[in-house]
Coordinates of N, CA and C in Angstrom, one line a residue:
K1 N 5.0 12.9 -0.1 CA 4.2 13.7 0.6 C 3.9 12.8 1.6
V2 N 3.9 13.5 3.0 CA 3.3 12.7 4.0 C 2.1 13.4 4.6
L3 N 1.0 12.7 4.6 CA -0.1 13.0 5.1 C -0.5 12.6 6.5
T4 N -1.1 13.3 7.4 CA -1.5 12.9 8.7 C -2.8 12.4 8.7
E5 N -2.8 11.1 9.1 CA -4.0 10.3 8.9 C -4.5 9.9 10.3
D6 N -5.9 9.6 10.5 CA -6.4 9.2 11.8 C -5.7 8.0 12.2
P7 N -5.2 8.1 13.3 CA -4.4 6.9 13.9 C -5.1 5.7 14.2
E8 N -6.5 6.1 14.5 CA -7.4 4.9 14.7 C -7.7 4.2 13.6
M9 N -7.7 4.7 12.2 CA -7.8 4.1 11.0 C -6.7 3.8 10.1
A10 N -5.5 4.1 10.8 CA -4.1 4.0 9.7 C -3.9 2.5 9.5
F11 N -4.1 1.6 10.6 CA -3.8 0.3 10.4 C -5.0 -0.7 10.4
C12 N -6.2 -0.1 9.9 CA -7.4 -0.8 9.6 C -7.5 -1.1 8.1
T13 N -8.4 -2.3 8.0 CA -8.4 -2.8 6.5 C -9.8 -3.0 6.3
L14 N -10.0 -3.1 4.8 CA -11.5 -3.4 4.3 C -12.4 -4.6 4.9
A15 N -11.4 -5.6 5.2 CA -11.8 -7.0 5.9 C -11.0 -7.4 6.9
N16 N -11.5 -7.8 7.8 CA -10.7 -8.3 9.3 C -9.5 -9.3 8.7
R17 N -8.3 -8.9 9.0 CA -7.4 -9.6 8.9 C -7.1 -11.0 9.5
E18 N -7.6 -10.7 10.9 CA -7.7 -11.9 11.8 C -8.5 -13.1 11.4
D19 N -9.6 -13.0 10.7 CA -10.5 -13.8 10.1 C -9.8 -14.8 8.9
L20 N -8.9 -14.2 8.2 CA -8.3 -14.7 7.1 C -7.6 -16.2 7.3
N21 N -6.7 -16.2 8.7 CA -6.1 -17.5 8.9 C -5.6 -18.2 8.0
P22 N -4.7 -17.5 7.0 CA -4.0 -18.1 5.8 C -3.1 -19.3 5.9
E23 N -3.4 -20.2 4.9 CA -2.6 -21.4 4.8 C -1.1 -21.2 4.4
E24 N -0.2 -21.7 5.4 CA 1.2 -21.6 5.0 C 1.5 -22.1 3.5
G25 N 2.1 -21.6 2.8 CA 2.6 -22.0 1.5 C 1.5 -21.9 0.4
S26 N 0.6 -20.5 0.8 CA -0.4 -20.1 0.0 C -0.1 -18.7 -0.5
I27 N -0.8 -18.1 -1.6 CA -0.5 -17.0 -2.0 C -1.2 -15.9 -0.8
H28 N -2.2 -16.4 -0.1 CA -2.8 -15.6 0.7 C -1.8 -15.5 1.9
H29 N -0.9 -16.4 2.2 CA 0.0 -16.2 3.3 C 0.9 -15.2 2.9
C30 N 1.6 -15.5 1.5 CA 2.5 -14.4 1.1 C 1.9 -13.2 1.2
L31 N 0.8 -12.9 0.8 CA 0.2 -11.4 1.0 C 0.0 -11.1 2.5
Y32 N -0.4 -12.0 3.3 CA -0.7 -11.7 4.7 C 0.8 -11.1 5.3
Q33 N 2.0 -11.9 4.9 CA 3.2 -11.4 5.4 C 3.7 -10.3 4.9
F34 N 3.4 -10.1 3.7 CA 4.1 -8.8 3.1 C 3.4 -7.5 3.8
T35 N 2.1 -7.7 4.1 CA 1.2 -6.8 4.5 C 1.2 -6.7 6.1
R36 N 2.0 -7.5 6.8 CA 2.0 -7.8 8.2 C 2.2 -6.2 8.8
N37 N 1.8 -5.9 10.4 CA 2.1 -5.0 10.8 C 3.5 -5.0 11.6
E38 N 4.5 -4.0 11.4 CA 5.8 -4.2 11.9 C 6.2 -3.2 12.8
K39 N 6.8 -3.6 13.8 CA 7.2 -2.8 15.0 C 8.6 -2.2 14.9
L40 N 8.9 -1.0 14.7 CA 10.1 -0.3 14.5 C 10.6 0.3 15.8
T41 N 11.7 -0.8 16.4 CA 12.3 -0.4 17.5 C 13.9 -0.3 17.6
E42 N 14.5 -0.1 18.6 CA 15.8 0.0 18.7 C 16.6 0.7 17.4
T43 N 17.4 0.1 16.9 CA 17.9 0.5 15.5 C 17.2 0.9 14.5
N44 N 15.8 0.5 14.7 CA 15.0 0.8 13.4 C 14.0 1.9 13.9
K45 N 14.1 2.4 14.9 CA 13.2 3.6 15.7 C 13.1 4.7 14.2
L46 N 11.9 5.4 14.4 CA 11.5 6.5 13.4 C 12.0 7.7 13.7
L47 N 12.6 8.5 13.0 CA 12.9 10.0 13.4 C 11.7 10.8 13.3
C48 N 11.3 11.3 14.4 CA 10.1 11.8 14.6 C 10.5 13.6 14.6
D49 N 10.0 14.1 13.6 CA 10.1 15.7 13.6 C 9.2 16.4 14.8
V50 N 8.1 16.0 14.9 CA 7.3 16.5 16.0 C 8.1 16.5 17.6
C51 N 8.5 15.1 17.7 CA 9.3 14.9 19.0 C 10.4 15.9 19.2
T52 N 11.1 15.8 17.9 CA 12.6 16.6 17.9 C 12.3 18.2 18.2
Q53 N 11.2 18.6 17.6 CA 11.0 20.1 17.7 C 10.4 20.4 19.2
R54 N 9.7 19.4 19.7 CA 9.2 19.6 21.1 C 10.2 19.4 22.0
H55 N 11.3 18.6 21.9 CA 12.4 18.7 22.8 C 13.5 19.5 22.5
C56 N 13.7 20.1 21.4 CA 14.9 21.0 20.8 C 14.4 22.1 20.3
G57 N 13.3 22.4 20.0 CA 12.7 23.8 19.6 C 12.7 23.7 18.0
P58 N 12.7 24.8 17.2 CA 12.5 24.8 15.9 C 13.9 24.0 15.2
K59 N 13.4 23.8 13.9 CA 14.8 23.1 13.3 C 15.9 23.7 12.9
N60 N 15.7 25.2 12.9 CA 17.1 25.7 12.6 C 17.8 26.1 13.6
N61 N 17.4 25.5 14.9 CA 18.1 25.6 16.2 C 18.9 24.2 16.5
I62 N 18.6 23.5 15.6 CA 19.2 22.2 15.9 C 20.6 22.0 15.2
K63 N 21.5 22.1 15.8 CA 23.0 22.0 15.3 C 23.7 20.8 15.2
S64 N 23.1 19.7 16.0 CA 23.8 18.6 16.1 C 22.6 17.2 15.9
E65 N 23.3 16.3 15.1 CA 22.5 15.1 14.9 C 22.2 14.6 16.0
K66 N 22.9 14.6 17.0 CA 22.4 13.8 18.4 C 21.1 14.3 19.0
K67 N 20.9 15.7 18.6 CA 19.5 16.2 19.3 C 18.4 15.6 18.6
Y68 N 18.5 15.0 17.5 CA 17.3 14.4 16.9 C 16.8 13.4 17.6
V69 N 15.2 13.3 17.9 CA 14.8 12.4 18.8 C 14.2 11.3 17.9
Y70 N 14.1 9.8 18.1 CA 13.9 9.0 17.5 C 12.7 8.2 18.3
T71 N 11.8 7.6 17.8 CA 10.8 7.2 18.6 C 10.3 5.7 18.1
N72 N 9.6 4.8 18.9 CA 9.2 3.5 18.5 C 8.1 3.9 17.6
A73 N 7.6 2.9 16.6 CA 6.7 3.3 15.6 C 6.2 2.0 15.1
K74 N 5.0 2.0 14.4 CA 4.3 0.9 13.8 C 4.5 1.1 12.1
K75 N 4.6 0.2 11.4 CA 4.9 0.6 9.9 C 3.8 -0.9 9.2
Q76 N 3.1 -0.7 8.2 CA 2.4 -1.6 7.5 C 2.1 -1.1 6.1
M77 N 2.3 -2.2 5.3 CA 2.2 -1.9 3.8 C 0.8 -2.4 3.4
L78 N 0.1 -1.7 3.0 CA -1.4 -1.8 2.6 C -1.6 -1.3 1.1
I79 N -2.7 -1.8 0.3 CA -2.9 -1.6 -1.0 C -4.0 -0.2 -0.6
S80 N -3.9 1.0 -1.4 CA -4.6 1.9 -1.1 C -5.4 2.4 -2.5
L81 N -4.9 1.7 -3.5 CA -5.8 1.9 -4.9 C -5.8 0.5 -5.5
A82 N -7.1 -0.3 -5.5 CA -7.2 -1.5 -6.0 C -7.1 -1.4 -7.6
P83 N -6.0 -2.1 -8.2 CA -5.9 -1.8 -9.7 C -6.7 -2.6 -10.3
P84 N -7.0 -2.4 -11.7 CA -7.9 -3.2 -12.7 C -7.3 -4.4 -12.9
I85 N -6.0 -4.4 -13.0 CA -5.2 -5.6 -13.3 C -4.2 -6.2 -12.0
L86 N -4.3 -7.0 -11.6 CA -3.5 -7.4 -10.3 C -2.3 -8.2 -10.8
T87 N -1.2 -8.0 -10.7 CA 0.1 -8.8 -11.3 C 0.8 -9.1 -9.8
L88 N 1.2 -10.4 -9.6 CA 1.5 -10.8 -8.4 C 3.0 -11.4 -8.6
H89 N 4.1 -11.1 -8.3 CA 5.4 -11.8 -8.7 C 6.1 -12.5 -7.6
L90 N 6.1 -13.7 -7.7 CA 6.7 -14.3 -6.6 C 8.3 -14.6 -6.7
K91 N 8.7 -14.2 -5.6 CA 10.3 -14.4 -5.6 C 10.7 -15.8 -5.4
R92 N 11.3 -16.3 -6.5 CA 11.7 -17.6 -6.8 C 13.1 -17.9 -6.6
F93 N 13.8 -17.1 -5.8 CA 15.4 -17.3 -5.6 C 15.6 -17.0 -4.2
Q94 N 16.7 -17.7 -3.7 CA 17.3 -17.2 -2.4 C 18.5 -17.3 -2.5
H95 N 19.3 -16.6 -1.2 CA 20.9 -16.4 -1.3 C 21.3 -17.8 -0.6
A96 N 22.4 -18.5 -1.0 CA 23.0 -19.7 -0.4 C 24.5 -19.3 -0.4
G97 N 24.7 -18.6 0.7 CA 26.1 -18.1 0.7 C 26.4 -17.0 -0.2
F98 N 27.4 -17.2 -1.3 CA 27.7 -16.3 -2.3 C 26.8 -16.5 -3.6
N99 N 26.1 -17.6 -3.5 CA 25.3 -18.0 -4.7 C 23.7 -17.8 -4.4
L100 N 23.2 -18.0 -5.5 CA 21.7 -17.7 -5.8 C 21.1 -19.3 -6.0
R101 N 20.1 -19.6 -5.6 CA 19.4 -20.8 -5.5 C 18.0 -20.5 -5.9
K102 N 17.5 -21.2 -6.8 CA 16.1 -21.2 -7.2 C 15.2 -21.9 -6.2
V103 N 14.1 -21.4 -6.0 CA 12.8 -22.0 -5.0 C 12.1 -22.7 -5.9
N104 N 11.8 -23.8 -5.6 CA 11.0 -24.7 -6.3 C 9.7 -24.9 -5.5
R105 N 9.4 -24.3 -4.5 CA 8.4 -24.9 -3.6 C 7.1 -24.4 -4.3
Y106 N 5.9 -25.3 -4.1 CA 4.8 -25.2 -4.8 C 4.0 -24.0 -3.9
I107 N 3.3 -23.2 -4.5 CA 2.6 -22.0 -3.6 C 1.2 -22.0 -4.2
K108 N 0.4 -22.5 -3.5 CA -1.2 -22.5 -3.7 C -1.7 -21.3 -4.1
F109 N -2.6 -21.1 -5.1 CA -3.1 -19.9 -5.4 C -4.6 -20.2 -5.8
P110 N -5.8 -19.4 -5.8 CA -6.8 -19.7 -6.0 C -7.4 -19.0 -7.6
E111 N -8.5 -19.4 -7.9 CA -8.9 -18.9 -9.2 C -9.6 -17.5 -9.0
V112 N -10.1 -17.3 -7.6 CA -10.7 -16.0 -7.2 C -10.1 -15.6 -5.9
I113 N -9.6 -14.4 -6.1 CA -8.8 -14.0 -4.6 C -9.4 -12.6 -4.3
D114 N -9.5 -12.6 -2.9 CA -10.4 -11.4 -2.3 C -9.0 -10.5 -1.7
L115 N -8.9 -9.4 -2.2 CA -7.9 -8.6 -1.6 C -8.1 -7.8 -0.4
A116 N -9.3 -7.6 -0.2 CA -9.8 -6.8 1.0 C -9.3 -6.8 2.2
P117 N -8.6 -8.0 2.7 CA -7.9 -7.9 4.1 C -6.5 -7.3 3.8
F118 N -6.2 -7.0 2.6 CA -4.7 -6.3 2.5 C -5.1 -4.9 1.9
C119 N -6.3 -4.4 2.0 CA -6.6 -3.0 1.5 C -6.8 -2.3 2.8
T120 N -6.4 -0.9 2.6 CA -6.6 0.0 3.6 C -8.1 0.3 3.7
A121 N -8.7 0.5 4.9 CA -10.0 0.8 5.0 C -10.5 2.0 4.3
K122 N -9.7 3.0 3.7 CA -10.1 4.1 2.9 C -9.5 3.8 1.4
C123 N -9.7 2.7 0.9 CA -9.1 2.4 -0.5 C -9.7 3.1 -1.3
K124 N -9.1 3.9 -2.2 CA -9.8 5.1 -3.0 C -10.8 4.6 -4.1
N125 N -10.5 3.5 -4.7 CA -11.6 3.2 -5.8 C -12.6 1.9 -5.3
V126 N -12.7 1.9 -4.1 CA -13.6 0.7 -3.5 C -14.9 1.4 -3.0
A127 N -16.3 1.1 -3.3 CA -17.4 1.8 -3.0 C -17.5 1.5 -1.5
E128 N -17.9 2.7 -0.9 CA -18.2 2.6 0.8 C -19.3 1.7 0.9
G129 N -18.8 0.7 2.1 CA -19.7 -0.4 2.5 C -19.3 -1.6 1.9
N130 N -18.5 -1.8 0.9 CA -17.9 -2.9 0.2 C -16.7 -3.5 1.2
T131 N -17.0 -4.9 1.4 CA -16.1 -5.6 2.2 C -15.2 -6.7 1.4
K132 N -15.4 -6.5 0.0 CA -14.7 -7.5 -0.7 C -14.2 -6.9 -2.0
V133 N -12.9 -7.2 -2.2 CA -12.4 -6.8 -3.7 C -11.8 -8.0 -4.4
L134 N -12.8 -8.3 -5.2 CA -12.5 -9.7 -6.0 C -11.8 -9.6 -7.4
Y135 N -10.7 -10.6 -7.4 CA -10.2 -10.8 -8.7 C -10.3 -12.2 -9.3
S136 N -10.4 -12.2 -10.7 CA -10.3 -13.4 -11.3 C -9.0 -14.0 -11.9
L137 N -8.6 -14.9 -11.8 CA -7.3 -15.5 -12.5 C -7.5 -15.6 -13.9
Y138 N -6.6 -14.9 -14.9 CA -6.6 -15.2 -16.3 C -5.2 -15.4 -16.9
G139 N -4.2 -15.5 -16.2 CA -2.9 -15.9 -16.7 C -1.9 -16.4 -15.7
V140 N -1.0 -17.2 -16.0 CA 0.1 -17.7 -15.1 C 1.3 -17.9 -16.1
V141 N 2.6 -17.6 -15.5 CA 3.8 -17.6 -15.8 C 4.6 -18.7 -15.1
E142 N 5.0 -19.6 -15.8 CA 5.8 -20.8 -15.1 C 7.2 -20.9 -15.7
H143 N 8.1 -21.0 -14.7 CA 9.6 -21.3 -15.1 C 10.1 -22.7 -14.7
S144 N 10.5 -23.3 -15.7 CA 11.5 -24.7 -15.4 C 12.9 -24.4 -15.7
G145 N 13.6 -25.2 -14.9 CA 15.2 -25.0 -14.9 C 15.9 -24.6 -13.6
T146 N 16.9 -24.0 -13.9 CA 17.5 -23.4 -12.7 C 18.0 -22.0 -12.8
M147 N 18.7 -21.6 -12.1 CA 19.1 -20.0 -12.0 C 19.7 -19.6 -13.2
R148 N 20.5 -20.6 -13.7 CA 21.5 -20.4 -15.0 C 20.7 -20.8 -16.2
S149 N 19.8 -21.5 -16.5 CA 19.1 -21.6 -17.8 C 17.8 -22.4 -17.2
G150 N 16.8 -22.2 -18.3 CA 15.6 -22.8 -18.2 C 14.7 -22.5 -19.2
H151 N 13.2 -22.6 -19.0 CA 12.3 -22.3 -20.1 C 11.0 -21.7 -19.4
Y152 N 10.6 -20.7 -20.1 CA 9.3 -20.0 -19.6 C 8.1 -20.5 -20.6
T153 N 6.9 -20.9 -19.6 CA 5.9 -21.4 -20.5 C 4.5 -20.4 -19.5
A154 N 3.5 -20.5 -20.4 CA 2.4 -19.7 -19.9 C 1.1 -20.3 -20.0
Y155 N 0.1 -20.3 -19.0 CA -1.0 -20.4 -19.0 C -1.9 -19.6 -19.2
V156 N -2.8 -19.3 -20.1 CA -3.8 -18.0 -20.5 C -5.2 -18.6 -20.7
K157 N -6.1 -17.9 -20.0 CA -7.5 -18.1 -20.2 C -8.1 -17.3 -21.3
M158 N -8.7 -18.1 -22.2 CA -9.5 -17.5 -23.5 C -10.9 -17.0 -23.0
R159 N -11.1 -15.9 -22.7 CA -12.4 -15.4 -22.3 C -13.3 -14.7 -23.4
T160 N -14.5 -14.8 -23.5 CA -15.5 -13.9 -24.3 C -15.3 -12.5 -23.9
T161 N -14.8 -12.0 -25.4 CA -15.0 -10.4 -25.3 C -16.3 -9.7 -24.6
N162 N -15.8 -8.8 -23.6 CA -17.0 -8.2 -22.9 C -16.6 -6.9 -22.9
N163 N -17.3 -5.9 -23.9 CA -16.9 -4.6 -24.1 C -17.4 -3.9 -22.7
H164 N -18.4 -4.3 -22.2 CA -18.9 -3.5 -21.0 C -18.1 -3.8 -20.1
R165 N -17.4 -4.9 -19.8 CA -16.7 -5.0 -18.6 C -15.1 -4.3 -18.9
F166 N -14.7 -4.2 -20.2 CA -13.7 -3.4 -20.4 C -13.9 -1.8 -20.2
D167 N -14.9 -1.4 -20.4 CA -15.2 0.0 -20.1 C -15.3 0.2 -18.8
L168 N -16.1 -0.7 -17.8 CA -15.9 -0.4 -16.5 C -14.5 -0.4 -16.0
V169 N -13.7 -1.0 -16.3 CA -12.4 -1.3 -15.7 C -11.5 0.0 -16.3
L170 N -11.7 0.5 -17.4 CA -11.0 1.7 -17.9 C -11.6 3.1 -17.0
Q171 N -12.9 2.8 -16.8 CA -13.5 3.9 -15.9 C -13.0 3.9 -14.4
G172 N -12.4 2.9 -13.9 CA -12.0 2.7 -12.6 C -13.1 2.0 -11.8
Q173 N -14.2 1.3 -12.6 CA -15.3 0.7 -11.9 C -15.1 -0.9 -11.8
S174 N -16.0 -1.4 -11.2 CA -15.7 -3.0 -11.1 C -17.0 -3.5 -11.7
P175 N -16.9 -4.7 -12.4 CA -18.0 -5.3 -13.1 C -19.0 -6.0 -12.4
Q176 N -18.9 -6.2 -11.0 CA -19.5 -6.7 -9.9 C -20.0 -8.0 -10.2
E177 N -18.8 -8.8 -10.7 CA -19.1 -10.4 -10.3 C -18.5 -11.1 -9.2
T178 N -18.8 -12.3 -9.1 CA -18.3 -12.8 -7.8 C -17.7 -14.2 -8.0
G179 N -17.8 -14.7 -9.2 CA -17.0 -15.8 -9.6 C -16.0 -15.8 -10.7
P180 N -15.2 -16.8 -11.0 CA -14.4 -16.8 -11.9 C -14.9 -16.3 -13.4
V181 N -14.2 -15.6 -14.1 CA -14.8 -15.5 -15.4 C -14.7 -16.6 -16.3
K182 N -15.6 -17.2 -16.9 CA -15.8 -18.2 -18.0 C -14.9 -18.4 -19.0
G183 N -14.2 -19.6 -19.3 CA -13.3 -19.5 -20.5 C -12.7 -20.7 -20.4
Q184 N -11.8 -20.8 -21.4 CA -11.0 -22.1 -21.5 C -9.6 -21.9 -21.5
W185 N -8.8 -22.5 -20.4 CA -7.3 -22.4 -20.1 C -6.6 -23.2 -21.3
F186 N -5.3 -22.5 -21.6 CA -4.5 -23.3 -22.8 C -3.2 -22.9 -22.1
H187 N -2.3 -23.9 -22.2 CA -0.8 -24.1 -22.0 C -0.1 -23.7 -23.3
I188 N 0.6 -22.6 -23.1 CA 1.7 -22.1 -24.4 C 2.8 -22.3 -23.9
S189 N 3.6 -23.2 -25.0 CA 5.1 -23.4 -24.8 C 5.6 -23.1 -26.2
D190 N 6.3 -22.0 -26.3 CA 6.7 -21.4 -27.7 C 5.8 -21.6 -28.7
T191 N 5.6 -22.3 -29.9 CA 4.5 -22.5 -30.7 C 3.5 -23.3 -30.5
H192 N 3.7 -24.0 -29.3 CA 2.8 -25.3 -29.0 C 1.8 -24.7 -28.1
V193 N 0.5 -25.1 -28.4 CA -0.5 -24.5 -27.6 C -1.6 -25.8 -27.3
Q194 N -1.8 -25.9 -26.2 CA -2.6 -27.1 -25.7 C -3.7 -26.6 -24.6
A195 N -5.0 -27.1 -25.0 CA -6.0 -27.0 -24.1 C -6.0 -27.7 -22.7
V196 N -6.1 -27.1 -21.7 CA -5.9 -27.7 -20.1 C -6.9 -27.4 -19.3
S197 N -7.1 -28.3 -18.2 CA -7.9 -28.0 -17.2 C -7.6 -26.8 -16.1
A198 N -8.7 -26.2 -15.6 CA -8.3 -25.3 -14.2 C -7.4 -26.1 -13.4
S199 N -7.7 -27.4 -13.2 CA -7.0 -28.0 -12.0 C -5.3 -28.0 -12.4
K200 N -5.0 -28.3 -13.8 CA -3.9 -28.3 -14.3 C -3.1 -27.0 -13.9
V201 N -4.0 -25.9 -14.3 CA -3.3 -24.6 -14.1 C -3.0 -24.4 -12.5
L202 N -4.1 -24.5 -11.6 CA -3.9 -24.3 -10.2 C -2.6 -25.2 -9.4
S203 N -2.3 -26.3 -10.2 CA -1.4 -27.1 -9.9 C 0.2 -26.8 -10.2
S204 N 0.3 -25.6 -11.2 CA 1.5 -25.3 -11.7 C 2.4 -24.5 -10.6
Q205 N 3.7 -24.5 -11.0 CA 4.6 -23.8 -10.0 C 4.6 -22.2 -10.5
A206 N 3.6 -21.6 -9.9 CA 3.7 -20.0 -10.4 C 5.0 -19.3 -10.4
Y207 N 5.3 -18.5 -11.2 CA 6.1 -17.4 -11.1 C 5.6 -16.0 -11.1
L208 N 4.6 -15.9 -12.1 CA 4.0 -14.6 -12.1 C 2.5 -15.1 -12.3
L209 N 1.5 -14.2 -11.5 CA 0.1 -14.3 -11.4 C -0.6 -13.3 -11.9
F210 N -1.5 -13.4 -12.9 CA -2.4 -12.3 -13.5 C -3.7 -12.5 -13.3
Y211 N -4.4 -11.4 -12.6 CA -5.8 -11.4 -12.1 C -6.5 -10.2 -12.6
E212 N -7.8 -10.1 -13.1 CA -8.6 -9.2 -13.5 C -9.6 -9.0 -12.3
R213 N -9.9 -7.4 -12.2 CA -10.7 -7.3 -11.2 C -12.5 -7.4 -11.4
L214 N -13.0 -8.2 -10.3 CA -14.3 -8.6 -10.6 C -15.3 -7.6 -9.7
L215 N -14.9 -7.4 -8.5 CA -15.8 -6.6 -7.6 C -14.9 -5.6 -6.8

């Protein structure tokens, strides 16, 4: 379903993207690139029904595809509904000719991340006036090895059960906290479980990141 939005607000975000200045090689930079404003020109022009009807008349009078009117446009992917659980999947492969190669580059990620610069200004489940959409890290999946073989391990934060938090999340509300959820991190590899520090987690080569909403 295509909705007509206010063109002045279509590319606005909850927080100013220009103030972000993301560090290259960080999850913020990945999100910034994924949600960047793209110009659709030349062979990527957008088919405009309004322009076509204005130029050629009603659709039922259009007999040739050559009569369709294409126009320059802008495109941007933004978050319209902040999820209770945020899952970020990093692309860990690239094409090398006819082969796939694993990407081993370290991507920096924080314990608390703010999605506001990547959310539309009319984000459906963010209270009016809020300029932050905070999430706390609670899980990381890491892969070691190659594209052909390897081993998956996980880092998980054990948090104190908070029924009030769970109720708020289920109701689509936020717990209104601004710091990382307190708890102990553990590294899990098959049946082996070991307590680790937060710094150890943040230095891992993340493949999947799991965050829970705070604000």
